[in-house]
Coordinates of C-alpha atoms in Angstrom, one line a residue:
M1 CA 71.9 114.0 90.4
A2 CA 69.5 115.9 92.5
S3 CA 70.8 118.2 95.2
L4 CA 71.3 116.6 98.5
P5 CA 69.6 117.2 101.8
S6 CA 71.3 118.2 105.0
A7 CA 72.6 115.4 107.2
S8 CA 70.2 114.5 110.0
T9 CA 71.1 113.8 113.6
K10 CA 73.8 111.3 114.0
P11 CA 72.4 107.8 114.4
T12 CA 73.5 105.7 117.4
S13 CA 73.6 102.4 115.6
V14 CA 73.4 101.0 112.1
Q15 CA 70.1 101.2 110.2
L16 CA 68.5 97.8 109.8
G17 CA 68.3 98.2 106.0
R18 CA 72.1 98.0 105.9
I19 CA 72.1 94.5 107.5
H20 CA 71.4 91.2 105.8
V21 CA 71.0 88.2 108.1
L22 CA 72.9 85.4 106.3
K23 CA 72.4 82.9 109.1
E24 CA 70.4 83.0 112.3
G25 CA 72.1 81.2 115.2
S26 CA 70.2 78.9 117.5
H27 CA 71.0 79.3 121.2
P28 CA 74.1 81.5 120.8
P29 CA 76.7 81.2 123.6
Q30 CA 75.9 83.8 126.3
N31 CA 79.5 85.1 126.5
G32 CA 80.5 84.5 123.0
P33 CA 82.4 87.4 121.4
V34 CA 81.6 89.2 118.2
V35 CA 84.0 88.9 115.3
Y36 CA 84.1 91.3 112.4
W37 CA 85.5 89.7 109.2
M38 CA 86.9 92.7 107.3
F39 CA 87.8 92.4 103.6
R40 CA 86.2 95.0 101.3
D41 CA 86.1 97.9 103.7
Q42 CA 89.6 98.2 105.1
R43 CA 89.2 101.2 107.4
L44 CA 88.6 102.2 111.0
N45 CA 86.6 105.3 110.4
D46 CA 83.2 105.6 108.7
N47 CA 82.7 101.9 108.7
W48 CA 79.2 100.7 109.2
A49 CA 80.2 97.1 109.6
L50 CA 82.7 97.8 112.3
I51 CA 80.2 100.1 114.0
H52 CA 77.6 97.3 114.0
A53 CA 80.1 94.8 115.3
V54 CA 81.1 97.0 118.3
D55 CA 77.4 98.0 118.9
Q56 CA 76.3 94.4 119.1
A57 CA 79.2 93.4 121.3
N58 CA 78.5 96.2 123.7
K59 CA 74.8 95.4 123.9
A60 CA 75.7 91.8 124.8
N61 CA 78.6 92.9 127.0
V62 CA 81.0 90.6 125.2
P63 CA 84.4 91.4 123.5
V64 CA 84.8 92.2 119.8
A65 CA 87.7 91.4 117.4
I66 CA 88.6 92.1 113.8
A67 CA 89.7 89.3 111.5
F68 CA 91.3 89.7 108.1
N69 CA 92.1 86.8 105.8
L70 CA 94.8 87.2 103.2
F71 CA 93.9 85.0 100.3
D72 CA 96.8 83.1 98.7
Q73 CA 95.5 84.2 95.3
F74 CA 92.6 86.5 94.7
L75 CA 91.7 86.9 91.0
G76 CA 95.4 87.2 90.1
A77 CA 96.3 90.2 92.3
K78 CA 100.1 90.9 92.1
A79 CA 102.6 93.0 94.0
R80 CA 100.9 96.2 92.8
Q81 CA 97.6 95.5 94.4
L82 CA 98.7 93.4 97.4
G83 CA 101.5 95.8 98.4
F84 CA 99.1 98.7 98.4
M85 CA 96.6 96.7 100.4
L86 CA 99.0 95.3 103.0
K87 CA 100.7 98.7 103.6
G88 CA 97.2 100.1 104.2
L89 CA 96.4 97.3 106.6
R90 CA 99.7 97.8 108.5
Q91 CA 98.6 101.4 109.2
L92 CA 95.1 100.2 110.0
Q93 CA 96.3 97.8 112.7
K94 CA 98.2 100.6 114.4
S95 CA 95.1 102.7 114.5
I96 CA 92.9 99.8 115.7
E97 CA 95.3 99.2 118.6
H98 CA 94.2 102.5 120.2
T99 CA 90.6 101.3 120.3
Q100 CA 91.4 98.2 122.3
I101 CA 90.0 96.0 119.5
P102 CA 92.4 93.1 118.6
F103 CA 93.3 92.6 114.9
F104 CA 93.9 89.0 113.7
L105 CA 95.5 88.3 110.3
F106 CA 95.0 84.9 108.7
Q107 CA 96.5 83.4 105.6
G108 CA 94.8 80.8 103.5
T109 CA 91.2 80.2 102.4
A110 CA 88.6 82.1 104.4
E111 CA 86.3 79.1 104.2
E112 CA 88.8 77.4 106.6
T113 CA 90.4 80.2 108.6
I114 CA 87.3 82.1 109.6
P115 CA 85.1 79.2 110.9
K116 CA 88.2 77.8 112.7
F117 CA 88.7 81.1 114.5
L118 CA 85.0 81.4 115.3
G119 CA 85.1 77.9 116.9
E120 CA 88.3 78.6 118.9
C121 CA 87.0 81.8 120.4
K122 CA 83.4 80.5 120.7
A123 CA 82.0 83.5 118.8
S124 CA 78.2 84.2 119.0
L125 CA 78.1 86.6 116.0
L126 CA 80.1 87.1 112.8
V127 CA 79.8 90.5 111.0
T128 CA 81.0 90.6 107.4
D129 CA 81.5 93.2 104.7
F130 CA 79.3 93.1 101.6
S131 CA 80.7 92.2 98.2
P132 CA 78.6 91.3 95.1
L133 CA 81.5 89.2 93.6
R134 CA 80.6 85.6 93.3
Q135 CA 83.9 84.3 94.8
I136 CA 83.1 86.1 98.0
R137 CA 79.5 85.1 98.0
K138 CA 80.4 81.5 97.5
C139 CA 82.9 81.8 100.3
K140 CA 80.2 83.2 102.7
D141 CA 77.8 80.4 101.8
E142 CA 80.5 77.9 102.7
I143 CA 81.3 79.6 106.0
C144 CA 77.6 79.6 106.9
K145 CA 77.6 75.8 106.4
R146 CA 80.9 75.2 108.4
V147 CA 80.3 77.3 111.5
S148 CA 78.4 76.1 114.5
D149 CA 74.6 76.2 114.5
S150 CA 74.8 78.7 117.4
V151 CA 76.6 81.4 115.3
T152 CA 74.6 84.2 113.8
I153 CA 76.1 85.9 110.6
H154 CA 75.3 89.5 109.6
E155 CA 76.4 91.0 106.3
V156 CA 76.6 94.8 106.3
D157 CA 76.8 97.0 103.2
A158 CA 79.4 99.6 104.3
H159 CA 80.6 100.1 100.8
N160 CA 77.6 101.8 99.2
V161 CA 75.7 104.9 100.3
V162 CA 72.4 103.1 99.6
P163 CA 72.6 99.4 100.4
V164 CA 72.6 97.4 97.1
W165 CA 69.6 95.3 98.1
L166 CA 67.5 98.4 98.9
A167 CA 68.5 100.5 95.9
S168 CA 66.8 97.9 93.7
D169 CA 65.5 94.3 94.0
K170 CA 66.4 93.4 90.4
L171 CA 69.0 93.8 87.7
E172 CA 68.8 97.4 86.4
Y173 CA 69.0 98.2 82.7
S174 CA 70.9 101.5 83.0
A175 CA 71.8 104.5 85.1
K176 CA 68.5 106.0 84.1
T177 CA 66.5 103.2 85.6
I178 CA 68.3 103.1 88.9
R179 CA 69.0 106.8 89.5
G180 CA 65.5 107.7 90.7
K181 CA 65.4 104.7 93.1
I182 CA 68.8 105.7 94.7
N183 CA 67.9 109.4 94.9
K184 CA 64.6 108.5 96.7
L185 CA 66.6 106.8 99.5
I186 CA 69.5 109.3 99.7
P187 CA 67.8 111.4 102.5
E188 CA 67.5 108.2 104.6
Y189 CA 70.9 106.8 104.0
L190 CA 73.3 109.7 103.2
I191 CA 73.7 110.6 106.9
D192 CA 76.6 111.3 109.2
F193 CA 78.3 108.4 111.0
P194 CA 78.0 107.8 114.7
T195 CA 81.1 107.9 116.8
L196 CA 82.7 104.5 117.0
Q197 CA 82.4 103.5 120.7
P198 CA 85.1 101.7 122.6
P199 CA 84.4 98.1 123.5
N200 CA 82.9 97.6 126.9
K201 CA 84.7 94.4 127.4
K202 CA 88.3 93.7 126.5
W203 CA 89.4 90.7 124.6
D204 CA 91.1 88.5 127.2
D205 CA 93.0 86.2 124.9
A206 CA 96.7 86.6 125.8
T207 CA 97.9 85.1 122.6
D208 CA 100.9 87.0 121.0
R209 CA 99.5 88.7 118.0
F210 CA 102.7 90.1 116.6
L211 CA 102.5 90.5 112.9
D212 CA 105.7 90.6 110.8
W213 CA 104.3 93.2 108.3
D214 CA 107.8 93.8 106.8
G215 CA 108.3 90.1 106.1
L216 CA 104.8 89.6 104.7
I217 CA 105.0 92.7 102.5
A218 CA 108.4 91.6 101.2
Y219 CA 107.0 88.2 100.4
V220 CA 104.1 89.4 98.3
L221 CA 106.2 92.0 96.5
R222 CA 108.7 89.3 95.6
N223 CA 106.1 86.8 94.5
G224 CA 104.1 89.3 92.5
A225 CA 107.1 91.2 91.1
E226 CA 105.8 90.7 87.6
V227 CA 103.5 93.7 88.2
P228 CA 105.5 96.0 90.5
E229 CA 104.3 98.4 93.0
I230 CA 103.2 102.0 92.2
E231 CA 104.3 104.8 94.5
W232 CA 102.5 107.8 93.3
C233 CA 99.6 106.8 95.5
E234 CA 100.2 106.4 99.2
P235 CA 98.1 103.7 100.9
G236 CA 96.0 104.1 104.0
E237 CA 93.1 106.1 105.5
T238 CA 95.2 109.2 106.2
A239 CA 96.4 109.4 102.7
A240 CA 92.9 108.9 101.3
M241 CA 91.5 111.8 103.3
E242 CA 94.5 113.9 102.2
V243 CA 93.6 113.2 98.5
L244 CA 90.0 114.1 99.2
M245 CA 90.4 117.1 101.5
G246 CA 94.1 118.0 101.7
N247 CA 95.1 121.7 101.8
K248 CA 97.9 121.2 99.2
D249 CA 96.2 119.2 96.5
G250 CA 92.9 117.8 97.8
F251 CA 90.3 117.0 95.2
L252 CA 87.4 118.9 96.9
T253 CA 89.6 121.7 98.3
K254 CA 91.8 122.4 95.3
R255 CA 90.8 120.5 92.1
L256 CA 87.0 120.3 92.1
K257 CA 86.3 123.2 89.8
S258 CA 87.7 121.5 86.7
Y259 CA 86.1 118.1 87.3
S260 CA 82.8 118.5 85.4
M261 CA 84.6 120.1 82.4
D262 CA 87.9 118.2 82.1
R263 CA 87.4 114.7 83.6
N264 CA 87.2 113.2 80.1
N265 CA 90.4 114.8 78.9
P266 CA 93.3 112.3 79.2
L267 CA 95.7 115.3 79.1
K268 CA 94.2 116.7 82.3
P269 CA 94.4 113.8 84.7
R270 CA 94.4 116.1 87.8
A271 CA 90.8 117.0 87.0
L272 CA 89.9 113.5 88.3
S273 CA 89.4 112.7 91.9
C274 CA 92.3 110.2 92.3
L275 CA 90.1 108.3 94.8
S276 CA 89.5 105.0 93.0
P277 CA 92.3 103.0 94.6
Y278 CA 91.1 104.1 98.1
L279 CA 87.5 103.4 97.3
H280 CA 88.3 100.0 95.8
F281 CA 90.2 98.8 98.9
G282 CA 87.7 100.5 101.2
Q283 CA 90.4 102.8 102.7
I284 CA 87.9 105.6 102.4
S285 CA 84.1 105.5 102.5
A286 CA 82.1 106.7 99.5
Q287 CA 79.6 108.0 102.0
R288 CA 82.3 110.2 103.6
C289 CA 83.3 111.5 100.2
A290 CA 79.7 112.4 99.4
L291 CA 79.1 114.1 102.8
E292 CA 82.2 116.2 102.3
A293 CA 81.4 117.0 98.7
R294 CA 77.9 118.3 99.6
S295 CA 79.5 121.1 101.6
F296 CA 81.2 122.4 98.4
R297 CA 78.0 122.4 96.3
K298 CA 77.1 126.1 96.9
H299 CA 80.1 127.3 94.8
N300 CA 80.6 124.3 92.5
A301 CA 77.1 122.8 92.0
Q302 CA 77.8 121.3 88.6
A303 CA 81.1 119.7 89.6
V304 CA 79.6 118.3 92.8
D305 CA 76.5 116.9 91.1
T306 CA 78.7 115.2 88.4
F307 CA 81.0 113.8 91.0
L308 CA 78.1 112.4 93.1
E309 CA 76.6 110.9 90.0
E310 CA 79.8 108.9 89.4
L311 CA 80.5 108.2 93.1
I312 CA 77.0 107.0 94.0
V313 CA 74.8 106.2 91.0
R314 CA 77.4 104.7 88.7
R315 CA 79.3 102.8 91.4
E316 CA 76.1 101.4 92.8
L317 CA 74.9 100.5 89.3
A318 CA 78.0 98.4 89.0
D319 CA 77.4 96.7 92.3
N320 CA 73.8 96.1 91.2
F321 CA 74.9 94.4 88.0
C322 CA 77.4 92.1 89.7
Y323 CA 74.9 91.3 92.5
Y324 CA 72.0 90.4 90.3
Q325 CA 73.8 89.0 87.2
P326 CA 75.9 85.9 88.1
N327 CA 77.7 86.1 84.7
Y328 CA 78.9 89.7 85.2
D329 CA 82.2 88.9 83.5
A330 CA 81.1 86.8 80.6
M331 CA 79.1 87.1 77.3
Q332 CA 76.2 85.3 79.0
G333 CA 75.8 88.4 81.2
A334 CA 75.0 90.7 78.2
W335 CA 71.5 91.5 77.1
E336 CA 70.0 89.3 74.4
W337 CA 70.2 92.1 71.7
A338 CA 73.9 92.5 72.4
R339 CA 74.8 88.8 72.4
K340 CA 72.9 88.4 69.1
T341 CA 74.6 91.3 67.4
L342 CA 78.0 90.4 68.6
M343 CA 77.6 86.7 67.4
D344 CA 76.2 87.9 64.1
H345 CA 79.4 89.8 63.5
A346 CA 81.9 87.5 65.3
S347 CA 83.2 86.1 62.0
D348 CA 83.5 89.6 60.3
K349 CA 86.9 90.3 58.8
R350 CA 89.2 92.3 61.0
E351 CA 91.7 94.8 59.7
H352 CA 94.1 93.7 62.4
T353 CA 94.2 90.7 64.6
Y354 CA 96.5 90.6 67.6
T355 CA 97.4 88.0 70.2
M356 CA 97.2 88.4 73.9
E357 CA 101.0 88.8 74.1
Q358 CA 101.0 91.5 71.4
L359 CA 98.3 93.4 73.2
E360 CA 99.9 93.1 76.6
K361 CA 103.2 94.4 75.2
A362 CA 101.5 97.3 73.3
Q363 CA 102.6 96.0 69.9
T364 CA 99.7 97.3 67.8
A365 CA 99.6 99.7 64.8
D366 CA 97.7 102.2 66.9
P367 CA 100.0 104.6 68.8
L368 CA 97.1 105.9 70.9
W369 CA 96.0 102.4 72.1
N370 CA 99.7 101.5 72.7
A371 CA 100.0 104.6 74.9
S372 CA 97.0 103.7 77.0
Q373 CA 98.2 100.2 77.5
L374 CA 101.6 101.4 78.6
E375 CA 100.1 103.9 80.9
M376 CA 98.2 101.0 82.6
V377 CA 101.2 98.6 82.7
H378 CA 103.7 101.0 84.1
Y379 CA 101.6 103.5 86.0
G380 CA 98.9 101.2 87.2
K381 CA 96.1 103.5 86.2
M382 CA 94.7 104.2 82.8
H383 CA 92.7 107.4 82.3
G384 CA 88.9 106.6 82.5
F385 CA 88.2 107.9 79.0
M386 CA 91.0 105.8 77.5
R387 CA 89.7 102.7 79.2
M388 CA 86.6 102.8 76.9
Y389 CA 88.7 103.3 73.7
W390 CA 91.2 100.6 74.9
A391 CA 88.5 98.0 75.5
K392 CA 86.6 98.6 72.3
K393 CA 89.8 98.3 70.2
I394 CA 90.4 94.9 71.8
L395 CA 86.9 93.9 70.5
E396 CA 87.9 95.1 67.1
W397 CA 91.3 93.3 67.0
T398 CA 90.7 89.9 68.4
K399 CA 89.1 86.7 67.0
G400 CA 85.7 87.3 68.6
P401 CA 83.8 89.0 71.4
K402 CA 84.3 86.1 73.9
E403 CA 88.1 86.3 73.5
A404 CA 88.0 90.1 73.6
L405 CA 86.2 90.2 76.9
E406 CA 88.5 87.7 78.5
I407 CA 91.6 89.6 77.4
C408 CA 90.1 92.9 78.5
I409 CA 89.3 91.6 82.0
Y410 CA 92.6 89.8 82.4
L411 CA 94.7 92.9 81.6
N412 CA 92.5 95.2 83.6
D413 CA 92.7 92.9 86.7
K414 CA 96.4 92.3 86.3
Y415 CA 97.6 95.9 85.9
E416 CA 95.0 98.3 87.3
I417 CA 95.5 99.2 90.9
D418 CA 91.7 99.2 91.2
G419 CA 91.2 96.0 89.2
R420 CA 89.1 93.0 90.4
D421 CA 86.3 95.4 91.1
P422 CA 82.6 95.6 90.0
N423 CA 83.4 98.9 88.3
G424 CA 86.1 97.2 86.2
Y425 CA 83.9 94.3 85.2
V426 CA 81.1 96.6 84.2
G427 CA 83.5 98.9 82.3
C428 CA 84.6 96.0 80.2
M429 CA 81.0 94.7 79.8
W430 CA 79.9 98.2 78.8
S431 CA 82.6 98.6 76.2
I432 CA 82.4 95.2 74.6
C433 CA 78.9 93.9 75.4
G434 CA 76.8 97.1 75.5
V435 CA 75.8 96.6 79.2
H436 CA 74.0 99.8 80.5
D437 CA 74.1 101.1 77.0
Q438 CA 71.8 101.0 73.9
G439 CA 72.0 99.7 70.4
W440 CA 73.7 102.0 67.8
R441 CA 74.0 102.0 64.0
E442 CA 75.1 98.6 62.9
R443 CA 78.6 98.2 61.5
P444 CA 81.2 95.4 60.9
V445 CA 82.7 93.6 63.9
F446 CA 80.9 95.8 66.4
G447 CA 77.4 95.2 65.2
K448 CA 75.1 97.5 67.2
I449 CA 77.7 98.0 70.0
R450 CA 78.8 101.6 70.5
Y451 CA 81.8 102.4 68.3
M452 CA 84.9 104.5 69.1
N453 CA 87.8 105.3 66.8
Y454 CA 91.0 107.2 66.6
A455 CA 89.5 110.1 64.6
G456 CA 86.8 110.5 67.2
C457 CA 89.4 110.8 69.9
K458 CA 91.3 113.4 67.9
R459 CA 88.2 115.6 67.9
K460 CA 87.9 115.4 71.7
F461 CA 91.5 115.9 72.9
N462 CA 95.1 116.3 71.8
V463 CA 95.9 112.7 70.9
D464 CA 99.6 113.5 70.0
G465 CA 99.9 115.3 73.3
Y466 CA 98.6 112.3 75.3
I467 CA 100.9 109.9 73.4
A468 CA 103.9 112.2 74.2
Y469 CA 102.8 112.5 77.9
V470 CA 102.7 108.7 78.3
K471 CA 106.0 108.2 76.6
R472 CA 107.6 110.8 78.9
L473 CA 105.9 109.2 81.9
V474 CA 107.0 105.7 81.2
G475 CA 110.5 106.9 80.4
E476 CA 110.8 108.5 83.8
I477 CA 109.5 105.4 85.6
K478 CA 112.0 103.2 83.8
K479 CA 114.9 105.6 84.4
R480 CA 114.1 105.8 88.1
K481 CA 113.9 102.0 88.4
A482 CA 117.2 101.6 86.6
E483 CA 118.9 104.1 88.8
S484 CA 117.5 102.6 92.0
P485 CA 119.8 100.2 94.0
V486 CA 118.4 96.7 94.1
G487 CA 115.8 96.3 96.7
Q488 CA 115.3 100.0 97.2
K489 CA 112.1 101.8 96.4
T490 CA 111.9 103.9 93.3
K491 CA 110.1 107.2 93.4
Q492 CA 107.5 107.5 90.6
P493 CA 106.3 110.8 89.3
R494 CA 103.6 112.4 91.3
N495 CA 100.9 115.1 90.8
E496 CA 100.1 114.0 87.3
Q497 CA 98.1 111.0 88.1
H498 CA 94.3 110.8 87.8

């Protein structure tokens, strides 16, 4: 990635390019408040959507509120993901209280709860986060239909540095085809954030907004206990900034130097940024990470450029794919050459064939694959390099590419702390369907899809060392859980996670 320019003067409001008008209201109520429906970007700081909501409220001299809807089920999220999210939201609510902006938490379907709330408070404007996932987009379409004609709805891309609809107006083939487009817009969009202004007018609803966070968290942990919490990663904005900039073990302050050299070595997980859970839940802004990284470029140019390539280009390429390809998690979403080669080899004889249950329980003949699966199941985070090998072996060991992709996405979404994310879907599609890749030498089962094997991994890193590391890691987690009294948290190993 090209070197980055210095930040320009702080803006006073959100650039128009970040905002999509989903619905233009007719004759909005003069005193109708602004509501920010938060879901993908769960933070107070560095949040363009929140900045826009407050800015619009102050210009109209009306109050502003934040609404969050807790879906009953969202793509199979369990205790691991929901516990992390809710604990972050609990901290967020406390921070928001100091801004005099009320925080409303709803449970149910957003198609029902959000329009109902807008009607009750007679809102004039709804501001929403951006997400390329079709479930959220369908939900927004339904909300647009259900709200009053007078309500305007703005969608703000606070997740990407360059808004997805400006980075490209079409489905991009690869990082190579989108990189130049993003870099061209970086000087305009990689800028510092304005200070979040306090609301001019307070919300005068006297309704008791007490939230029983402990009860709610206990409920989701109990209901999703099949995939228990992880505790090596503290949730919330403060913890996220500590991981990025902390004096003790911050990525930029202490671990950046080894990133470009060691990030693909599963035995050196601390070379990675550790930021993916926070980026997924929006507890930290990718733009903030990029702004801070830029100040370290003088002494670590290669590491910073590599990090920014992953943080901006690769992440935004994933959003581009999910935004412009409705079948982002299915065979139909692959390029024609990939679909053809996979179907040509769908009936090829497999050396091993495993069921979903065998794969989930890591019951294969490959100790390296088993280790990566166990790392994900028990630790909630598989090393990035191993994710590629893991997914490609699922293609090799199942009845066909369609089943392989379904299993890959199911396991990733169920166990990864950052599952149910465009990066996860694109990772599975890259590994199995060749998305954002090219055709390679044809071989059985894989066809022209890029091949990875055990011998290749042995040439890249100490495979036996990784297997031993995971065995030790899982053993420690199981031991701590066994020793912990019922209902008490167990401490998981720290400082070894990616």
